[in-house]
């Protein structure tokens, strides 16, 4: 008998539609002597039949994912540095213009966005529960609390700093299963006319690109305008704007306010209508996604096996959290991909989660180019392909698997 599943937002019935099997923590890179200690869980996804929220079926405890050894640093990409600088300037010009404004960021990571705010002399506070990452931000002169944001911490911040005109979260809201506590905190901390702005991977882009590697432990929710509107209402707020963003393979930036305070942009109704007309979270859409994912898996594995049989060398590029799902779901280990190059110091010298492919520096990639490079960091394709131009000039080819398996 299958368990009764309930939506983490509205408690409505959750229908499971895909199962990627047993998967490791996507950011836990073991040392070679420690591969027996890894944590695994069942990576399955469901859709709420009531509010349409797409979400993981099993929740990984937050302290297993976000702790002092969390390796991800947001400033590793020049494109993302520029994106967050633009975002900060936008807030400074539009929302942080009153007397002594205050902005709070959830998941500020190494301070990639807040540093521009701080340089402008505007009051700010970042929440970053991963201690080493938070220390990078505070080392850059930012005001950071090394803790999880939730209802309790919001009350402390209100008492110490007063209300926030902007609460911002990039690639963080979708990481938080306990959003009821986060929204309670936002209700406490947000100024009466303040806004919550958050941006996360957009389910329509995930489906259209068959980007199944966006599904992993940390990505608990897969938002749409429809599900975010329902969620905002459920927690006593209103969705007032949406903006599609090209970063990280396609995201949407949602703006949420207290009800009746800001007039909703016509863009909200447009995106809601688009989602409805294509039945984005209907079974045909979700099952079509699974069919294309399985095809991509079969084609990728066949290609890698053929290259191995022909004696070609293949390395990976970008030991992303996303790559945990690809390597573990497709059964790709060091026999098919010799190593993965990655610029993150805390990943180098370690093994990829579950699939145990060695991670090395980008310099070791350049020292002896492989014949092929599997681009796991496909969301940074333009930046990486330009940076590693010499690889292609020397005859190397990139393998991509989004939106389908192809060579460039
Ligand atoms: N905002 C950065 C960006 O877009 O590159 C970092 C995104 S990173 C994928 C997600 C971050 O959210 C992590 O640094 C993690 O520690 C943080 N995080 C997770 N749960 C959180 C919570 N409850 N409150 C604040 N930050 C949280
Ligand atoms: P992300 O897709 O979650 O942002 O992760 C990107 C990973 O790729 C991260 O581990 C850093 C790595 N990376 C490089 O090695 N070189 C690069 O030029 C970029 C942009 C990322
Ligand atoms: Zn629901």
Short mmCIF file of C-alpha atoms and ligand atoms in Angstrom, two decimals:
data_model
loop_
_atom_site.label_atom_id
_atom_site.label_comp_id
_atom_site.label_asym_id
_atom_site.label_seq_id
_atom_site.Cartn_x
_atom_site.Cartn_y
_atom_site.Cartn_z
CA UNK A 1 0.00 0.00 0.00
CA UNK A 2 1.41 3.40 -0.88
CA UNK A 3 1.70 6.05 1.80
CA UNK A 4 -0.74 8.95 1.82
CA UNK A 5 1.23 11.98 0.74
CA UNK A 6 0.37 15.56 1.55
CA UNK A 7 1.44 18.90 0.11
CA UNK A 8 3.99 20.69 2.30
CA UNK A 9 2.22 24.01 1.60
CA UNK A 10 -1.55 23.38 1.71
CA UNK A 11 -1.80 19.76 2.99
CA UNK A 12 -3.75 18.79 -0.15
CA UNK A 13 -3.21 15.37 -1.78
CA UNK A 14 0.20 14.95 -3.40
CA UNK A 15 0.43 12.76 -6.50
CA UNK A 16 3.91 11.30 -7.09
CA UNK A 17 4.91 11.41 -10.78
CA UNK A 18 8.58 10.59 -10.87
CA UNK A 19 11.22 8.68 -8.97
CA UNK A 20 14.98 9.04 -9.53
CA UNK A 21 15.72 6.29 -7.01
CA UNK A 22 18.29 6.41 -4.24
CA UNK A 23 20.35 9.60 -4.38
CA UNK A 24 23.10 11.10 -2.21
CA UNK A 25 23.33 14.61 -0.76
CA UNK A 26 24.18 16.66 -3.83
CA UNK A 27 26.78 18.90 -2.16
CA UNK A 28 28.49 16.26 0.01
CA UNK A 29 31.79 15.48 -1.73
CA UNK A 30 33.46 12.63 0.20
CA UNK A 31 37.18 12.14 0.61
CA UNK A 32 38.29 8.92 -1.06
CA UNK A 33 38.58 7.12 2.30
CA UNK A 34 35.04 8.12 3.41
CA UNK A 35 32.74 6.75 0.73
CA UNK A 36 31.06 4.28 3.09
CA UNK A 37 29.53 7.10 5.16
CA UNK A 38 27.30 8.74 2.56
CA UNK A 39 23.66 9.57 3.24
CA UNK A 40 21.13 8.42 0.62
CA UNK A 41 17.42 9.16 0.25
CA UNK A 42 14.68 8.49 -2.32
CA UNK A 43 14.50 11.36 -4.83
CA UNK A 44 10.86 11.37 -5.89
CA UNK A 45 8.69 14.28 -7.05
CA UNK A 46 4.96 14.89 -6.62
CA UNK A 47 2.39 17.49 -7.64
CA UNK A 48 -0.30 18.81 -5.30
CA UNK A 49 -3.74 18.14 -6.72
CA UNK A 50 -5.06 21.12 -4.81
CA UNK A 51 -2.57 24.05 -5.13
CA UNK A 52 -0.43 22.56 -8.02
CA UNK A 53 2.85 22.95 -6.11
CA UNK A 54 5.48 20.53 -7.43
CA UNK A 55 7.71 19.29 -4.61
CA UNK A 56 9.90 16.48 -3.38
CA UNK A 57 8.16 13.61 -1.66
CA UNK A 58 10.93 13.00 0.88
CA UNK A 59 12.53 15.81 2.85
CA UNK A 60 16.22 15.73 3.76
CA UNK A 61 16.89 17.28 7.21
CA UNK A 62 18.32 20.77 6.66
CA UNK A 63 21.38 20.28 8.87
CA UNK A 64 22.57 17.44 6.58
CA UNK A 65 22.57 19.77 3.55
CA UNK A 66 23.50 23.17 5.02
CA UNK A 67 26.39 23.05 7.49
CA UNK A 68 29.82 24.50 7.96
CA UNK A 69 31.40 22.42 5.18
CA UNK A 70 28.84 23.40 2.49
CA UNK A 71 31.12 24.00 -0.50
CA UNK A 72 29.04 26.16 -2.90
CA UNK A 73 30.26 29.71 -3.49
CA UNK A 74 28.02 31.97 -5.59
CA UNK A 75 30.78 34.32 -6.76
CA UNK A 76 32.46 31.61 -8.89
CA UNK A 77 30.61 32.76 -12.01
CA UNK A 78 31.27 36.13 -13.67
CA UNK A 79 27.80 36.03 -15.25
CA UNK A 80 26.17 35.53 -11.84
CA UNK A 81 28.33 38.28 -10.28
CA UNK A 82 27.01 40.66 -12.94
CA UNK A 83 23.44 39.42 -12.46
CA UNK A 84 23.53 40.07 -8.71
CA UNK A 85 25.21 43.44 -9.11
CA UNK A 86 22.37 44.47 -11.46
CA UNK A 87 19.84 43.12 -8.98
CA UNK A 88 21.35 45.13 -6.11
CA UNK A 89 21.41 48.31 -8.23
CA UNK A 90 17.76 47.74 -9.14
CA UNK A 91 16.80 47.55 -5.45
CA UNK A 92 18.92 50.60 -4.62
CA UNK A 93 17.21 52.62 -7.37
CA UNK A 94 13.61 51.47 -6.85
CA UNK A 95 12.90 50.20 -3.35
CA UNK A 96 15.71 51.37 -1.10
CA UNK A 97 15.27 55.07 -1.75
CA UNK A 98 13.50 56.21 1.46
CA UNK A 99 15.05 57.30 4.73
CA UNK A 100 17.56 54.76 6.10
CA UNK A 101 16.19 51.73 4.22
CA UNK A 102 16.94 48.14 5.24
CA UNK A 103 17.27 44.98 3.10
CA UNK A 104 17.47 41.40 4.34
CA UNK A 105 18.74 38.57 2.16
CA UNK A 106 18.01 34.89 2.84
CA UNK A 107 20.81 32.60 1.64
CA UNK A 108 23.25 35.45 0.96
CA UNK A 109 26.04 32.90 0.51
CA UNK A 110 29.42 34.67 0.00
CA UNK A 111 27.75 38.09 -0.32
CA UNK A 112 27.63 38.20 -4.11
CA UNK A 113 24.53 40.48 -4.07
CA UNK A 114 24.86 42.28 -0.72
CA UNK A 115 28.35 43.62 -1.38
CA UNK A 116 26.94 46.15 -3.87
CA UNK A 117 24.31 47.19 -1.29
CA UNK A 118 26.99 47.57 1.38
CA UNK A 119 29.20 49.64 -0.94
CA UNK A 120 26.24 52.03 -1.35
CA UNK A 121 26.16 52.40 2.45
CA UNK A 122 22.65 50.92 2.77
CA UNK A 123 21.67 48.93 5.89
CA UNK A 124 21.59 45.22 5.17
CA UNK A 125 21.59 41.83 6.82
CA UNK A 126 22.29 38.45 5.26
CA UNK A 127 21.18 35.06 6.57
CA UNK A 128 23.61 32.28 5.68
CA UNK A 129 23.47 29.12 7.81
CA UNK A 130 26.67 27.60 6.37
CA UNK A 131 29.41 28.94 8.63
CA UNK A 132 32.43 28.91 6.28
CA UNK A 133 30.40 30.52 3.50
CA UNK A 134 28.98 33.11 5.94
CA UNK A 135 32.56 33.87 7.03
CA UNK A 136 33.52 34.68 3.45
CA UNK A 137 30.68 37.24 3.39
CA UNK A 138 31.49 38.73 6.80
CA UNK A 139 35.19 38.77 5.83
CA UNK A 140 34.13 41.05 2.98
CA UNK A 141 32.67 43.48 5.52
CA UNK A 142 29.03 42.36 5.27
CA UNK A 143 26.63 42.01 8.18
CA UNK A 144 25.68 38.32 8.30
CA UNK A 145 23.88 35.99 10.70
CA UNK A 146 25.18 32.43 10.33
CA UNK A 147 21.76 30.85 10.89
CA UNK A 148 18.60 29.66 9.15
CA UNK A 149 15.92 32.27 8.57
CA UNK A 150 12.55 31.31 10.01
CA UNK A 151 9.80 32.75 12.21
CA UNK A 152 12.02 32.88 15.32
CA UNK A 153 15.02 34.60 13.75
CA UNK A 154 12.75 37.15 11.97
CA UNK A 155 11.39 38.33 15.33
CA UNK A 156 14.96 38.85 16.62
CA UNK A 157 15.87 40.90 13.55
CA UNK A 158 12.77 43.08 13.84
CA UNK A 159 13.60 43.83 17.48
CA UNK A 160 17.21 44.72 16.63
CA UNK A 161 16.90 46.50 13.26
CA UNK A 162 13.24 47.34 12.62
CA UNK A 163 11.25 46.40 9.51
CA UNK A 164 12.76 45.60 6.10
CA UNK A 165 11.69 47.32 2.89
CA UNK A 166 13.02 44.40 0.84
CA UNK A 167 13.47 40.73 1.73
CA UNK A 168 15.32 38.98 -1.08
CA UNK A 169 16.19 35.35 -1.72
CA UNK A 170 17.90 33.90 -4.81
CA UNK A 171 17.99 30.14 -5.24
CA UNK A 172 17.03 29.78 -1.61
CA UNK A 173 13.21 29.76 -1.20
CA UNK A 174 12.97 26.57 -3.25
CA UNK A 175 15.51 25.03 -0.85
CA UNK A 176 13.26 25.51 2.20
CA UNK A 177 10.54 22.90 2.86
CA UNK A 178 9.30 24.74 5.98
CA UNK A 179 8.01 27.79 4.12
CA UNK A 180 5.14 28.26 6.59
CA UNK A 181 7.72 29.36 9.16
CA UNK A 182 9.56 31.53 6.62
CA UNK A 183 6.33 33.32 5.61
CA UNK A 184 5.47 33.82 9.26
CA UNK A 185 8.87 35.45 9.66
CA UNK A 186 8.31 37.58 6.58
CA UNK A 187 4.96 38.69 8.01
CA UNK A 188 6.83 39.81 11.12
CA UNK A 189 9.80 41.51 9.46
CA UNK A 190 8.45 43.07 6.26
CA UNK A 191 7.58 46.80 6.35
CA UNK A 192 3.87 47.49 5.60
CA UNK A 193 4.66 48.45 1.98
CA UNK A 194 7.73 46.19 1.72
CA UNK A 195 8.27 43.39 -0.80
CA UNK A 196 9.55 39.84 -0.71
CA UNK A 197 11.43 39.15 -3.95
CA UNK A 198 12.66 35.66 -4.74
CA UNK A 199 13.99 33.89 -7.83
CA UNK A 200 14.26 30.19 -8.45
CA UNK A 201 14.33 27.70 -11.35
CA UNK A 202 11.05 27.85 -13.28
CA UNK A 203 9.20 24.56 -13.73
CA UNK A 204 8.24 25.45 -17.33
CA UNK A 205 11.92 25.83 -18.25
CA UNK A 206 12.78 22.57 -16.46
CA UNK A 207 10.06 20.76 -18.41
CA UNK A 208 10.80 22.41 -21.76
CA UNK A 209 14.52 21.63 -21.50
CA UNK A 210 14.02 18.21 -19.87
CA UNK A 211 16.43 19.62 -17.26
CA UNK A 212 15.96 16.76 -14.84
CA UNK A 213 19.22 17.60 -13.11
CA UNK A 214 17.46 20.60 -11.51
CA UNK A 215 15.84 17.93 -9.33
CA UNK A 216 17.98 17.13 -6.28
CA UNK A 217 17.82 17.18 -2.47
CA UNK A 218 18.26 20.95 -2.04
CA UNK A 219 15.61 21.86 -4.63
CA UNK A 220 12.53 20.96 -2.62
CA UNK A 221 10.01 23.09 -4.60
CA UNK A 222 9.67 23.64 -8.38
CA UNK A 223 7.70 26.88 -8.58
CA UNK A 224 5.27 28.26 -11.16
CA UNK A 225 3.32 31.53 -11.12
CA UNK A 226 0.19 29.47 -10.40
CA UNK A 227 1.63 27.63 -7.40
CA UNK A 228 3.37 30.72 -6.03
CA UNK A 229 0.17 32.74 -6.27
CA UNK A 230 -1.70 30.00 -4.37
CA UNK A 231 1.12 29.81 -1.82
CA UNK A 232 1.19 33.60 -1.32
CA UNK A 233 -2.57 33.63 -0.69
CA UNK A 234 -2.34 30.63 1.62
CA UNK A 235 0.17 32.50 3.79
CA UNK A 236 -1.73 35.83 3.67
CA UNK A 237 0.23 37.63 0.90
CA UNK A 238 -0.30 38.58 -2.73
CA UNK A 239 1.78 37.84 -5.85
CA UNK A 240 2.28 41.25 -7.51
CA UNK A 241 4.94 40.68 -10.16
CA UNK A 242 6.78 37.99 -12.11
CA UNK A 243 9.82 38.30 -14.34
CA UNK A 244 11.47 35.56 -16.35
CA UNK A 245 15.24 35.44 -15.95
CA UNK A 246 17.76 33.72 -18.25
CA UNK A 247 20.13 32.64 -15.44
CA UNK A 248 20.67 29.06 -14.19
CA UNK A 249 18.80 27.58 -17.15
CA UNK A 250 15.64 29.69 -16.74
CA UNK A 251 14.17 31.18 -13.60
CA UNK A 252 11.30 33.38 -12.50
CA UNK A 253 11.65 36.29 -10.08
CA UNK A 254 8.49 36.60 -7.99
CA UNK A 255 7.50 39.74 -6.07
CA UNK A 256 5.16 39.25 -3.12
CA UNK A 257 3.55 41.94 -0.97
CA UNK A 258 0.93 42.33 1.72
CA UNK A 259 -2.54 42.10 0.10
CA UNK A 260 -3.89 45.26 -1.54
CA UNK A 261 -0.72 47.33 -1.03
CA UNK A 262 0.83 47.11 -4.52
CA UNK A 263 -1.17 46.88 -7.72
CA UNK A 264 -0.29 43.58 -9.47
CA UNK A 265 1.61 43.93 -12.75
CA UNK A 266 -0.20 42.67 -15.87
CA UNK A 267 2.73 40.28 -16.26
CA UNK A 268 1.23 38.13 -13.48
CA UNK A 269 -2.02 37.50 -15.36
CA UNK A 270 -0.09 36.85 -18.60
CA UNK A 271 2.14 34.18 -17.07
CA UNK A 272 -0.79 32.58 -15.20
CA UNK A 273 -2.72 32.36 -18.48
CA UNK A 274 0.27 30.85 -20.28
CA UNK A 275 0.63 28.17 -17.61
CA UNK A 276 -3.06 27.39 -17.71
CA UNK A 277 -3.30 27.17 -21.49
CA UNK A 278 -0.47 24.63 -21.67
CA UNK A 279 -1.69 22.73 -18.56
CA UNK A 280 1.85 23.03 -17.17
CA UNK A 281 1.33 20.76 -14.15
CA UNK A 282 -1.17 18.45 -15.84
CA UNK A 283 -0.30 14.76 -16.13
CA UNK A 284 0.37 14.94 -19.90
CA UNK A 285 2.97 17.67 -19.32
CA UNK A 286 4.64 15.88 -16.40
CA UNK A 287 4.61 12.45 -18.02
CA UNK A 288 5.98 13.91 -21.28
CA UNK A 289 8.87 15.31 -19.23
CA UNK A 290 9.67 11.87 -17.79
CA UNK A 291 9.66 10.29 -21.26
CA UNK A 292 12.15 12.89 -22.54
CA UNK A 293 14.33 12.50 -19.43
CA UNK A 294 14.59 8.74 -19.93
CA UNK A 295 15.48 9.28 -23.58
CA UNK A 296 18.24 11.76 -22.64
CA UNK A 297 19.60 9.29 -20.07
CA UNK A 298 19.71 6.42 -22.62
CA UNK A 299 21.35 8.59 -25.29
CA UNK A 300 23.93 10.03 -22.90
CA UNK A 301 24.95 6.62 -21.56
CA UNK A 302 25.15 5.14 -25.10
CA UNK A 303 27.33 8.02 -26.25
CA UNK A 304 29.71 7.67 -23.29
CA UNK A 305 29.91 3.88 -23.75
CA UNK A 306 30.63 4.28 -27.45
CA UNK A 307 33.39 6.82 -26.76
CA UNK A 308 34.94 4.49 -24.20
CA UNK A 309 34.82 1.59 -26.68
CA UNK A 310 36.56 3.81 -29.25
CA UNK A 311 39.31 4.64 -26.74
CA UNK A 312 38.38 8.36 -26.45
CA UNK A 313 39.00 10.21 -23.21
CA UNK A 314 36.09 12.01 -21.50
CA UNK A 315 36.23 14.42 -18.55
CA UNK A 316 33.40 16.33 -16.90
CA UNK A 317 33.26 20.08 -16.34
CA UNK A 318 31.47 21.56 -13.29
CA UNK A 319 30.95 19.30 -10.28
CA UNK A 320 27.53 20.87 -9.80
CA UNK A 321 24.88 19.78 -7.32
CA UNK A 322 22.84 19.03 -10.46
CA UNK A 323 25.46 16.52 -11.62
CA UNK A 324 24.70 14.28 -8.63
CA UNK A 325 21.32 13.45 -10.16
CA UNK A 326 22.79 12.92 -13.64
CA UNK A 327 25.65 10.66 -12.60
CA UNK A 328 23.64 8.64 -10.08
CA UNK A 329 20.48 8.31 -12.18
CA UNK A 330 22.42 7.43 -15.35
CA UNK A 331 25.00 5.23 -13.59
CA UNK A 332 27.94 7.37 -14.77
CA UNK A 333 31.11 6.66 -12.76
CA UNK A 334 34.87 7.13 -13.23
CA UNK A 335 34.88 4.38 -15.88
CA UNK A 336 32.90 6.67 -18.22
CA UNK A 337 34.03 10.13 -17.03
CA UNK A 338 37.62 10.09 -15.77
CA UNK A 339 37.42 13.23 -13.62
CA UNK A 340 35.45 16.45 -13.30
CA UNK A 341 37.10 19.87 -13.41
CA UNK A 342 35.70 22.44 -10.99
CA UNK A 343 36.93 25.79 -9.70
CA UNK A 344 35.53 25.34 -6.15
CA UNK A 345 38.45 24.75 -3.75
CA UNK A 346 36.34 22.70 -1.27
CA UNK A 347 35.30 20.23 -4.03
CA UNK A 348 38.80 19.67 -5.49
CA UNK A 349 40.62 16.54 -4.35
CA UNK A 350 37.30 14.96 -3.34
CA UNK A 351 34.91 12.55 -5.08
CA UNK A 352 31.48 13.33 -6.51
CA UNK A 353 28.55 12.28 -4.28
CA UNK A 354 27.46 8.68 -4.87
CA UNK A 355 29.19 8.37 -8.27
CA UNK A 356 32.74 8.84 -6.89
CA UNK A 357 34.31 10.63 -9.85
CA UNK A 358 37.47 12.53 -8.77
CA UNK A 359 37.16 16.34 -8.81
CA UNK A 360 40.20 18.30 -9.99
CA UNK A 361 41.05 21.91 -10.68
CA UNK A 362 40.38 23.55 -14.06
CA UNK A 363 44.19 23.80 -14.40
CA UNK A 364 44.47 20.01 -14.50
CA UNK A 365 41.85 20.02 -17.28
CA UNK A 366 44.06 22.40 -19.29
CA UNK A 367 47.24 20.40 -18.59
CA UNK A 368 46.02 17.41 -20.62
CA UNK A 369 42.80 18.05 -22.50
CA UNK A 370 40.48 15.05 -22.90
CA UNK A 371 38.91 14.32 -26.31
CA UNK A 372 35.45 15.19 -24.94
CA UNK A 373 34.18 17.22 -22.00
CA UNK A 374 30.74 16.58 -20.53
CA UNK A 375 29.44 19.99 -19.44
CA UNK A 376 27.57 19.38 -16.19
CA UNK A 377 27.52 23.15 -15.55
CA UNK A 378 25.44 23.68 -18.73
CA UNK A 379 23.76 26.69 -17.14
CA UNK A 380 27.16 28.43 -17.32
CA UNK A 381 27.85 27.14 -20.87
CA UNK A 382 28.58 30.47 -22.52
CA UNK A 383 30.99 31.54 -19.78
CA UNK A 384 32.82 28.20 -19.54
CA UNK A 385 33.06 27.49 -23.29
CA UNK A 386 34.50 31.00 -23.81
CA UNK A 387 36.94 30.59 -20.90
CA UNK A 388 38.08 27.17 -22.14
CA UNK A 389 38.30 28.25 -25.78
CA UNK A 390 41.69 26.51 -26.18
CA UNK A 391 40.04 23.13 -25.54
CA UNK A 392 37.87 23.40 -28.67
CA UNK A 393 40.64 25.00 -30.67
CA UNK A 394 42.75 21.93 -29.93
CA UNK A 395 40.02 19.65 -31.34
CA UNK A 396 38.07 18.97 -28.12
CA UNK A 397 34.26 18.71 -28.20
CA UNK A 398 31.73 19.58 -25.53
CA UNK A 399 28.93 17.14 -24.72
CA UNK A 400 25.67 18.71 -23.51
CA UNK A 401 22.54 16.84 -22.44
CA UNK A 402 20.13 19.79 -22.09
CA UNK A 403 17.72 20.21 -23.85
CA UNK A 404 18.90 16.96 -25.54
CA UNK A 405 22.18 15.11 -25.97
CA UNK A 406 24.34 17.00 -28.47
CA UNK A 407 27.93 18.00 -29.22
CA UNK A 408 29.25 21.54 -29.65
N1 LIG B 1 21.77 33.29 -3.10
C1 LIG B 1 22.93 32.59 -3.58
C2 LIG B 1 22.85 32.40 -5.08
O1 LIG B 1 21.80 32.57 -5.66
O2 LIG B 1 23.88 32.04 -5.66
C3 LIG B 1 23.12 31.25 -2.87
C4 LIG B 1 22.23 30.13 -3.30
S1 LIG B 1 22.63 28.58 -2.52
C5 LIG B 1 22.17 27.46 -3.77
C6 LIG B 1 21.37 28.43 -1.30
C7 LIG B 1 21.79 29.06 0.02
O3 LIG B 1 20.65 29.10 0.91
C8 LIG B 1 22.86 28.28 0.72
O4 LIG B 1 23.99 29.10 0.87
C9 LIG B 1 22.20 27.84 2.04
O5 LIG B 1 23.08 27.82 3.09
C10 LIG B 1 21.12 28.88 2.21
N2 LIG B 1 19.95 28.50 3.05
C11 LIG B 1 19.34 27.31 3.14
N3 LIG B 1 18.31 27.38 4.01
C12 LIG B 1 18.24 28.65 4.46
C13 LIG B 1 17.39 29.35 5.38
N4 LIG B 1 16.39 28.77 6.02
N5 LIG B 1 17.65 30.67 5.61
C14 LIG B 1 18.66 31.30 4.96
N6 LIG B 1 19.50 30.69 4.08
C15 LIG B 1 19.29 29.38 3.84
P1 LIG B 2 25.93 25.87 -10.24
O1 LIG B 2 25.46 25.43 -11.59
O2 LIG B 2 25.13 25.31 -9.11
O3 LIG B 2 26.12 27.36 -10.17
O4 LIG B 2 27.38 25.24 -10.03
C1 LIG B 2 28.42 25.53 -10.92
C2 LIG B 2 29.64 24.68 -10.58
O5 LIG B 2 30.57 24.80 -11.65
C3 LIG B 2 30.34 25.13 -9.31
O6 LIG B 2 30.82 23.98 -8.63
C4 LIG B 2 31.50 25.96 -9.82
C5 LIG B 2 31.80 25.35 -11.18
N1 LIG B 2 32.29 26.31 -12.16
C6 LIG B 2 33.57 26.14 -12.68
O7 LIG B 2 34.27 25.20 -12.34
N2 LIG B 2 34.03 27.06 -13.59
C7 LIG B 2 33.28 28.12 -13.99
O8 LIG B 2 33.73 28.94 -14.81
C8 LIG B 2 31.95 28.28 -13.45
C9 LIG B 2 31.07 29.41 -13.90
C10 LIG B 2 31.51 27.34 -12.55
ZN1 LIG B 3 -0.83 22.10 -2.10
#
